[in-house]
mmCIF file of C-alpha atoms in Angstrom:
data_model
loop_
_atom_site.group_PDB
_atom_site.id
_atom_site.type_symbol
_atom_site.label_atom_id
_atom_site.label_comp_id
_atom_site.label_asym_id
_atom_site.label_seq_id
_atom_site.Cartn_x
_atom_site.Cartn_y
_atom_site.Cartn_z
ATOM 1 C CA MET A 11 21.030 -10.994 10.956
ATOM 2 C CA LEU A 12 19.252 -11.411 7.632
ATOM 3 C CA GLN A 13 19.187 -8.483 5.204
ATOM 4 C CA LYS A 14 16.204 -7.174 3.226
ATOM 5 C CA ALA A 15 18.044 -7.487 -0.089
ATOM 6 C CA GLU A 16 18.815 -11.178 0.365
ATOM 7 C CA ILE A 17 15.237 -11.918 1.449
ATOM 8 C CA GLN A 18 13.866 -10.060 -1.567
ATOM 9 C CA GLN A 19 16.219 -11.928 -3.895
ATOM 10 C CA VAL A 20 14.947 -15.282 -2.578
ATOM 11 C CA ILE A 21 11.208 -14.526 -2.837
ATOM 12 C CA GLU A 22 11.191 -12.328 -5.973
ATOM 13 C CA PRO A 23 10.958 -15.211 -8.498
ATOM 14 C CA TYR A 24 7.781 -16.492 -6.817
ATOM 15 C CA LEU A 25 6.300 -12.994 -6.662
ATOM 16 C CA GLN A 26 6.886 -12.389 -10.365
ATOM 17 C CA GLU A 27 5.615 -15.826 -11.399
ATOM 18 C CA HIS A 28 2.357 -15.372 -9.468
ATOM 19 C CA GLY A 29 1.605 -11.721 -10.260
ATOM 20 C CA LEU A 30 2.509 -10.433 -6.802
ATOM 21 C CA PHE A 31 4.683 -7.516 -5.744
ATOM 22 C CA LEU A 32 6.632 -6.760 -2.591
ATOM 23 C CA VAL A 33 5.234 -4.006 -0.386
ATOM 24 C CA ASN A 34 7.619 -4.158 2.555
ATOM 25 C CA ILE A 35 10.076 -6.306 4.484
ATOM 26 C CA GLY A 36 10.418 -5.391 8.139
ATOM 27 C CA ILE A 37 13.196 -6.793 10.332
ATOM 28 C CA SER A 38 13.292 -5.982 14.034
ATOM 29 C CA ALA A 39 16.366 -6.004 16.255
ATOM 30 C CA GLY A 40 15.183 -9.381 17.600
ATOM 31 C CA ASN A 41 15.100 -10.794 14.031
ATOM 32 C CA ASP A 42 11.314 -10.774 13.789
ATOM 33 C CA ILE A 43 10.696 -10.675 10.041
ATOM 34 C CA GLU A 44 7.488 -9.386 8.458
ATOM 35 C CA ILE A 45 6.940 -9.688 4.704
ATOM 36 C CA TYR A 46 4.016 -7.856 3.103
ATOM 37 C CA VAL A 47 2.958 -8.563 -0.479
ATOM 38 C CA ASP A 48 0.106 -7.459 -2.740
ATOM 39 C CA ARG A 49 -1.366 -8.234 -6.152
ATOM 40 C CA MET A 50 -2.463 -5.695 -8.780
ATOM 41 C CA SER A 51 -5.748 -7.481 -9.456
ATOM 42 C CA GLY A 52 -7.423 -9.817 -7.049
ATOM 43 C CA GLU A 53 -6.460 -10.803 -3.568
ATOM 44 C CA VAL A 54 -3.376 -12.388 -2.028
ATOM 45 C CA SER A 55 -4.374 -15.898 -0.964
ATOM 46 C CA ILE A 56 -3.344 -17.850 2.108
ATOM 47 C CA ASP A 57 -1.686 -20.291 -0.331
ATOM 48 C CA ASP A 58 0.517 -17.457 -1.631
ATOM 49 C CA CYS A 59 1.562 -16.557 1.914
ATOM 50 C CA ALA A 60 2.247 -20.222 2.768
ATOM 51 C CA ALA A 61 4.322 -20.675 -0.402
ATOM 52 C CA ILE A 62 6.428 -17.586 0.351
ATOM 53 C CA ASN A 63 6.876 -18.848 3.908
ATOM 54 C CA ASP A 64 8.079 -22.240 2.599
ATOM 55 C CA ILE A 65 10.483 -20.629 0.098
ATOM 56 C CA PHE A 66 11.899 -18.459 2.873
ATOM 57 C CA GLU A 67 12.321 -21.347 5.302
ATOM 58 C CA ASN A 68 14.023 -23.505 2.637
ATOM 59 C CA ALA A 69 16.488 -20.691 1.887
ATOM 60 C CA PHE A 70 17.360 -19.641 5.434
ATOM 61 C CA ASP A 71 18.391 -22.210 8.042
ATOM 62 C CA ARG A 72 16.901 -21.598 11.487
ATOM 63 C CA GLU A 73 19.906 -23.323 13.046
ATOM 64 C CA LYS A 74 22.210 -20.613 11.660
ATOM 65 C CA GLU A 75 19.831 -17.678 11.930
ATOM 66 C CA ASP A 76 17.198 -17.601 14.691
ATOM 67 C CA TYR A 77 14.163 -15.696 13.397
ATOM 68 C CA SER A 78 10.398 -15.497 13.516
ATOM 69 C CA LEU A 79 8.543 -15.034 10.244
ATOM 70 C CA MET A 80 5.183 -13.553 9.300
ATOM 71 C CA VAL A 81 4.036 -13.339 5.670
ATOM 72 C CA SER A 82 0.881 -11.343 4.954
ATOM 73 C CA SER A 83 -0.982 -9.355 2.360
ATOM 74 C CA ALA A 84 -0.836 -5.595 2.682
ATOM 75 C CA GLY A 85 -4.032 -4.979 4.620
ATOM 76 C CA LEU A 86 -6.577 -2.310 3.791
ATOM 77 C CA ASP A 87 -5.698 -0.586 7.064
ATOM 78 C CA MET A 88 -2.034 -0.201 6.068
ATOM 79 C CA PRO A 89 -0.818 3.009 4.432
ATOM 80 C CA PHE A 90 0.531 2.702 0.897
ATOM 81 C CA MET A 91 4.275 2.077 0.870
ATOM 82 C CA VAL A 92 5.140 1.557 -2.820
ATOM 83 C CA ALA A 93 4.060 3.159 -6.110
ATOM 84 C CA ARG A 94 2.336 -0.012 -7.330
ATOM 85 C CA GLN A 95 -0.197 0.301 -4.508
ATOM 86 C CA PHE A 96 -1.136 3.757 -5.790
ATOM 87 C CA GLU A 97 -1.500 2.253 -9.286
ATOM 88 C CA LYS A 98 -3.710 -0.538 -7.927
ATOM 89 C CA PHE A 99 -6.093 1.883 -6.215
ATOM 90 C CA MET A 100 -6.243 4.481 -9.016
ATOM 91 C CA GLY A 101 -9.862 5.592 -9.346
ATOM 92 C CA SER A 102 -10.736 4.357 -5.830
ATOM 93 C CA GLN A 103 -11.582 6.293 -2.701
ATOM 94 C CA VAL A 104 -8.543 6.968 -0.485
ATOM 95 C CA GLN A 105 -7.809 8.961 2.631
ATOM 96 C CA ILE A 106 -4.723 11.135 2.932
ATOM 97 C CA THR A 107 -3.484 12.054 6.397
ATOM 98 C CA LEU A 108 -1.605 15.350 6.335
ATOM 99 C CA LYS A 109 1.560 16.042 8.337
ATOM 100 C CA LYS A 110 0.161 19.355 9.577
ATOM 101 C CA GLY A 111 -2.865 17.501 10.943
ATOM 102 C CA GLY A 112 -6.203 16.542 9.503
ATOM 103 C CA TRP A 113 -7.135 14.335 6.608
ATOM 104 C CA VAL A 114 -8.766 14.472 3.184
ATOM 105 C CA LYS A 115 -10.898 11.854 1.391
ATOM 106 C CA GLY A 116 -11.259 11.707 -2.350
ATOM 107 C CA THR A 117 -10.824 9.678 -5.507
ATOM 108 C CA LEU A 118 -7.193 8.859 -6.298
ATOM 109 C CA THR A 119 -6.608 10.292 -9.768
ATOM 110 C CA GLY A 120 -2.824 10.625 -9.910
ATOM 111 C CA TYR A 121 0.487 9.729 -8.301
ATOM 112 C CA SER A 122 4.010 10.867 -9.188
ATOM 113 C CA GLU A 123 7.143 12.366 -7.622
ATOM 114 C CA GLN A 124 5.224 15.653 -7.520
ATOM 115 C CA GLY A 125 2.567 14.216 -5.242
ATOM 116 C CA ILE A 126 -0.807 12.571 -4.899
ATOM 117 C CA GLU A 127 -3.766 13.924 -6.834
ATOM 118 C CA LEU A 128 -7.257 13.537 -5.393
ATOM 119 C CA THR A 129 -10.502 14.509 -7.023
ATOM 120 C CA ILE A 130 -12.913 15.748 -4.387
ATOM 121 C CA ALA A 131 -16.612 16.549 -4.850
ATOM 122 C CA ARG A 132 -17.329 19.976 -3.351
ATOM 123 C CA LEU A 133 -20.354 22.221 -3.243
ATOM 124 C CA VAL A 134 -19.502 25.596 -4.774
ATOM 125 C CA LYS A 135 -21.513 28.748 -5.364
ATOM 126 C CA GLU A 136 -21.346 29.705 -9.001
ATOM 127 C CA GLU A 137 -22.059 33.162 -10.298
ATOM 128 C CA GLY A 138 -25.691 33.641 -11.251
ATOM 129 C CA MET A 139 -26.835 30.507 -9.399
ATOM 130 C CA LYS A 140 -28.973 30.564 -6.265
ATOM 131 C CA LYS A 141 -27.960 27.139 -4.989
ATOM 132 C CA LYS A 142 -24.558 25.625 -4.622
ATOM 133 C CA VAL A 143 -23.721 22.969 -7.198
ATOM 134 C CA GLU A 144 -21.472 19.966 -6.830
ATOM 135 C CA ARG A 145 -18.200 20.187 -8.757
ATOM 136 C CA LYS A 146 -15.341 17.738 -8.836
ATOM 137 C CA ILE A 147 -12.098 19.500 -8.078
ATOM 138 C CA ALA A 148 -8.676 17.913 -8.577
ATOM 139 C CA THR A 149 -6.124 18.837 -5.916
ATOM 140 C CA LEU A 150 -2.449 17.877 -5.840
ATOM 141 C CA TYR A 151 -0.919 17.167 -2.424
ATOM 142 C CA SER A 152 2.885 17.184 -2.436
ATOM 143 C CA LEU A 153 4.552 14.123 -0.926
ATOM 144 C CA ALA A 154 6.263 16.451 1.577
ATOM 145 C CA GLU A 155 2.901 17.394 3.112
ATOM 146 C CA VAL A 156 1.434 13.861 3.169
ATOM 147 C CA LYS A 157 1.945 11.658 6.209
ATOM 148 C CA SER A 158 0.109 8.616 4.802
ATOM 149 C CA CYS A 159 -2.406 7.455 2.226
ATOM 150 C CA LYS A 160 -4.632 4.395 2.494
ATOM 151 C CA PRO A 161 -7.791 3.050 0.882
ATOM 152 C CA VAL A 162 -11.194 3.923 2.282
ATOM 153 C CA VAL A 163 -13.138 0.841 3.301
ATOM 154 C CA GLU A 164 -16.865 1.229 2.728
ATOM 155 C CA PHE A 165 -19.468 -1.256 3.868
ATOM 156 C CA LYS A 166 -22.669 -1.339 1.851
#
């Protein structure tokens, strides 16, 4: 069975040369291999996926190791898996799903070992004001309380 480290070692030079980064390598018990990549700016092209597929197939002989392979970009419906995805979407709308249940939408304004910071527009009643006013409030969600985080897709 192929190992994640050896797969990463084979494809890493291409990723670095073309401004891509590895999001995840999944290997099932049946040797079904899924490789997800992303790019900090712009999109991952079908040519990138085909090139990674070719590099993989040239490095690993199907006669020795029976496998199926799927190379894809990290889709907008996939939760973030690596820090570089948080960097890529800094300043964008994201949705955090909480482990205790529920979710929160806001603008991603920070990510660290301490957690994920979202800025959320809220209506608040201020002293001396008759109407509520909109204020942007930054809230830090610890990684321990977050189940997943993914971008919000808006159609205009």
